[in-house]
PDB file of C-alpha atoms in Angstrom:
ATOM      1  CA  MET A  20      25.652  10.460  14.775  1.00 46.00           C
ATOM      2  CA  ALA A  21      27.516   8.156  15.640  1.00 50.00           C
ATOM      3  CA  ASP A  22      24.247   5.391  16.548  1.00 80.00           C
ATOM      4  CA  LEU A  23      22.499   6.244  13.074  1.00 87.00           C
ATOM      5  CA  LYS A  24      26.757   4.970  12.361  1.00 89.00           C
ATOM      6  CA  SER A  25      26.450   0.983  12.857  1.00 91.00           C
ATOM      7  CA  LYS A  26      22.190   0.976  11.673  1.00 94.00           C
ATOM      8  CA  LYS A  27      21.563  -1.417   8.933  1.00 97.00           C
ATOM      9  CA  VAL A  28      18.784  -0.038   6.426  1.00 98.00           C
ATOM     10  CA  LEU A  29      17.124  -1.760   3.720  1.00 98.00           C
ATOM     11  CA  VAL A  30      15.671   0.868   1.146  1.00 98.00           C
ATOM     12  CA  VAL A  31      12.596  -1.364  -0.589  1.00 98.00           C
ATOM     13  CA  ASP A  32      11.370   0.733  -4.258  1.00 97.00           C
ATOM     14  CA  ASP A  33      11.349  -1.282  -7.748  1.00 96.00           C
ATOM     15  CA  GLN A  34      13.126   2.332  -9.334  1.00 95.00           C
ATOM     16  CA  LYS A  35      17.428   1.975  -9.206  1.00 96.00           C
ATOM     17  CA  SER A  36      16.888   6.229  -9.440  1.00 95.00           C
ATOM     18  CA  MET A  37      14.790   6.164  -5.969  1.00 94.00           C
ATOM     19  CA  ARG A  38      16.851   3.518  -4.261  1.00 96.00           C
ATOM     20  CA  GLY A  39      20.361   5.773  -5.006  1.00 96.00           C
ATOM     21  CA  LEU A  40      18.340   8.618  -4.174  1.00 95.00           C
ATOM     22  CA  VAL A  41      17.899   7.539  -0.512  1.00 96.00           C
ATOM     23  CA  ARG A  42      20.490   6.231  -0.346  1.00 97.00           C
ATOM     24  CA  PHE A  43      22.744   8.807  -0.822  1.00 96.00           C
ATOM     25  CA  ALA A  44      20.757  10.339   1.714  1.00 95.00           C
ATOM     26  CA  LEU A  45      21.699   8.129   3.872  1.00 96.00           C
ATOM     27  CA  LEU A  46      24.873   7.634   3.867  1.00 95.00           C
ATOM     28  CA  GLN A  47      25.064  11.143   4.143  1.00 94.00           C
ATOM     29  CA  MET A  48      23.314  11.361   7.834  1.00 92.00           C
ATOM     30  CA  GLY A  49      26.144   9.131   8.046  1.00 92.00           C
ATOM     31  CA  MET A  50      24.678   5.391   7.968  1.00 95.00           C
ATOM     32  CA  GLU A  51      26.832   3.378   6.713  1.00 93.00           C
ATOM     33  CA  THR A  52      25.067   0.016   5.518  1.00 96.00           C
ATOM     34  CA  VAL A  53      22.353   0.916   3.211  1.00 97.00           C
ATOM     35  CA  ASP A  54      21.623  -1.852   1.640  1.00 98.00           C
ATOM     36  CA  GLY A  55      18.526  -2.123  -1.845  1.00 98.00           C
ATOM     37  CA  ALA A  56      16.130  -4.455  -2.879  1.00 98.00           C
ATOM     38  CA  GLU A  57      14.093  -3.877  -5.990  1.00 96.00           C
ATOM     39  CA  SER A  58      10.610  -6.347  -5.140  1.00 97.00           C
ATOM     40  CA  GLY A  59       9.420  -7.100  -1.447  1.00 97.00           C
ATOM     41  CA  GLU A  60      10.106 -10.957  -2.844  1.00 97.00           C
ATOM     42  CA  GLU A  61      13.596  -9.931  -2.515  1.00 98.00           C
ATOM     43  CA  ALA A  62      13.623  -7.351   0.373  1.00 98.00           C
ATOM     44  CA  ILE A  63      11.790 -10.400   2.253  1.00 97.00           C
ATOM     45  CA  LYS A  64      14.316 -13.122   1.513  1.00 97.00           C
ATOM     46  CA  LYS A  65      16.684 -10.024   3.157  1.00 98.00           C
ATOM     47  CA  LEU A  66      14.759  -9.697   5.525  1.00 97.00           C
ATOM     48  CA  THR A  67      15.712 -13.655   6.980  1.00 94.00           C
ATOM     49  CA  GLN A  68      19.248 -13.109   6.072  1.00 96.00           C
ATOM     50  CA  VAL A  69      20.439 -10.164   7.824  1.00 96.00           C
ATOM     51  CA  ARG A  70      19.201  -7.905  10.304  1.00 96.00           C
ATOM     52  CA  TYR A  71      18.043  -4.731   9.961  1.00 97.00           C
ATOM     53  CA  ASP A  72      17.686  -2.299  11.585  1.00 97.00           C
ATOM     54  CA  LEU A  73      14.711  -0.273   9.919  1.00 98.00           C
ATOM     55  CA  VAL A  74      13.004  -0.638   5.961  1.00 98.00           C
ATOM     56  CA  ILE A  75      12.322   1.671   4.155  1.00 98.00           C
ATOM     57  CA  THR A  76       9.808   0.898   1.401  1.00 98.00           C
ATOM     58  CA  ASP A  77       8.350   1.413  -1.286  1.00 95.00           C
ATOM     59  CA  LEU A  78       3.973   1.436  -1.402  1.00 92.00           C
ATOM     60  CA  HIS A  79       3.574   0.443  -4.837  1.00 89.00           C
ATOM     61  CA  MET A  80       5.924  -1.753  -6.533  1.00 92.00           C
ATOM     62  CA  GLY A  81       4.773  -4.967  -8.184  1.00 89.00           C
ATOM     63  CA  GLY A  82       4.043  -8.162  -6.906  1.00 93.00           C
ATOM     64  CA  ILE A  83       4.865  -8.080  -2.450  1.00 95.00           C
ATOM     65  CA  SER A  84       3.483  -4.626  -2.219  1.00 94.00           C
ATOM     66  CA  GLY A  85       4.787  -2.154   0.007  1.00 95.00           C
ATOM     67  CA  LEU A  86       1.525  -2.858   2.187  1.00 94.00           C
ATOM     68  CA  GLY A  87       2.607  -6.536   1.271  1.00 96.00           C
ATOM     69  CA  LEU A  88       6.079  -6.418   3.021  1.00 98.00           C
ATOM     70  CA  LEU A  89       4.713  -4.383   5.942  1.00 97.00           C
ATOM     71  CA  LYS A  90       2.313  -7.046   6.629  1.00 97.00           C
ATOM     72  CA  ALA A  91       4.608  -9.584   6.434  1.00 97.00           C
ATOM     73  CA  ILE A  92       7.148  -7.712   8.648  1.00 98.00           C
ATOM     74  CA  ARG A  93       5.009  -7.713  11.492  1.00 97.00           C
ATOM     75  CA  SER A  94       3.489 -11.017  11.496  1.00 97.00           C
ATOM     76  CA  HIS A  95       6.995 -11.997  11.435  1.00 96.00           C
ATOM     77  CA  PRO A  96       7.845 -12.868  14.853  1.00 96.00           C
ATOM     78  CA  VAL A  97      11.854 -11.944  15.076  1.00 95.00           C
ATOM     79  CA  LEU A  98      11.524  -8.939  12.854  1.00 96.00           C
ATOM     80  CA  LYS A  99       8.060  -7.689  13.430  1.00 96.00           C
ATOM     81  CA  GLY A 100       9.669  -5.024  15.631  1.00 96.00           C
ATOM     82  CA  THR A 101      11.723  -3.801  13.119  1.00 97.00           C
ATOM     83  CA  PRO A 102      10.401   0.109  12.050  1.00 98.00           C
ATOM     84  CA  VAL A 103       8.342   0.774   8.860  1.00 98.00           C
ATOM     85  CA  ILE A 104       8.654   3.838   6.319  1.00 98.00           C
ATOM     86  CA  MET A 105       6.663   4.045   3.458  1.00 96.00           C
ATOM     87  CA  ALA A 106       7.371   6.094   1.118  1.00 94.00           C
ATOM     88  CA  THR A 107       4.050   7.197  -1.379  1.00 90.00           C
ATOM     89  CA  SER A 108       2.930  10.281  -2.776  1.00 88.00           C
ATOM     90  CA  GLU A 109      -0.346   9.464  -2.070  1.00 83.00           C
ATOM     91  CA  THR A 110      -1.363  10.671   1.324  1.00 75.00           C
ATOM     92  CA  SER A 111      -5.773   9.771   1.726  1.00 73.00           C
ATOM     93  CA  SER A 112      -6.226   6.632   0.092  1.00 79.00           C
ATOM     94  CA  ASP A 113      -7.247   3.222   1.094  1.00 86.00           C
ATOM     95  CA  THR A 114      -4.328   2.168   1.137  1.00 83.00           C
ATOM     96  CA  VAL A 115      -2.506   4.237   3.264  1.00 84.00           C
ATOM     97  CA  ARG A 116      -5.011   3.462   5.386  1.00 90.00           C
ATOM     98  CA  GLN A 117      -4.212   0.383   5.447  1.00 92.00           C
ATOM     99  CA  ALA A 118      -0.366   0.430   6.141  1.00 93.00           C
ATOM    100  CA  LYS A 119      -2.001   2.764   9.115  1.00 93.00           C
ATOM    101  CA  THR A 120      -3.528  -0.196  10.255  1.00 95.00           C
ATOM    102  CA  ALA A 121      -1.163  -2.654  10.083  1.00 95.00           C
ATOM    103  CA  GLY A 122       1.735  -0.646  11.871  1.00 97.00           C
ATOM    104  CA  VAL A 123       4.202   2.275   9.091  1.00 97.00           C
ATOM    105  CA  ASP A 124       5.445   3.859  11.839  1.00 97.00           C
ATOM    106  CA  ALA A 125       5.756   6.985   9.392  1.00 96.00           C
ATOM    107  CA  PHE A 126       5.542   7.777   6.315  1.00 95.00           C
ATOM    108  CA  ILE A 127       7.473   9.903   3.348  1.00 95.00           C
ATOM    109  CA  LEU A 128       6.398  11.682   0.606  1.00 92.00           C
ATOM    110  CA  LYS A 129       7.940  11.219  -2.617  1.00 90.00           C
ATOM    111  CA  PRO A 130       9.767  12.268  -4.169  1.00 90.00           C
ATOM    112  CA  VAL A 131      11.612  11.751  -1.426  1.00 92.00           C
ATOM    113  CA  GLU A 132      13.265  15.426   0.129  1.00 94.00           C
ATOM    114  CA  PRO A 133      16.741  14.592   1.078  1.00 93.00           C
ATOM    115  CA  ASN A 134      16.420  16.242   4.467  1.00 94.00           C
ATOM    116  CA  ALA A 135      12.551  15.446   4.970  1.00 95.00           C
ATOM    117  CA  LEU A 136      13.664  12.142   4.824  1.00 96.00           C
ATOM    118  CA  GLN A 137      16.433  12.513   7.229  1.00 94.00           C
ATOM    119  CA  SER A 138      14.515  13.569   9.415  1.00 95.00           C
ATOM    120  CA  ARG A 139      11.401  11.211   9.759  1.00 96.00           C
ATOM    121  CA  VAL A 140      14.596   8.342   9.769  1.00 96.00           C
ATOM    122  CA  LYS A 141      16.352  10.513  12.731  1.00 94.00           C
ATOM    123  CA  THR A 142      12.311  10.005  14.582  1.00 94.00           C
ATOM    124  CA  VAL A 143      11.653   7.048  13.746  1.00 96.00           C
ATOM    125  CA  LEU A 144      15.276   5.094  15.051  1.00 95.00           C
ATOM    126  CA  LYS A 145      15.312   7.287  18.229  1.00 91.00           C
ATOM    127  CA  VAL A 146      18.492   9.224  17.607  1.00 86.00           C
ATOM    128  CA  ALA A 147      19.010  13.191  18.225  1.00 70.00           C
TER     129      ALA A 147
END
């Protein structure tokens, strides 16, 4: 898991408990830099200050939603290649289709199950 140790992840969710759960699962994988943001606005600010290797975002948040955050990342010349995993309880909504069209790398169902999250992260980051 040496590859994961150096990866920087930004977890974006308006629920502190969800950020904590995802952060714990990532730390269990051996990641050392897991930052949090409680809104899309805060995430965009952090993304312009730190180069993250992965963003895990909730789909539904007040202000800039996960979809809005995804679109902002994909339209930014430096950030556009940053992998994004979207957490949602929806499986077949129009918003999910929009996220796929906008270039989301993967989805994880809420409530987030740590083993499923870890598997999805490894797949998206292409590590064993």
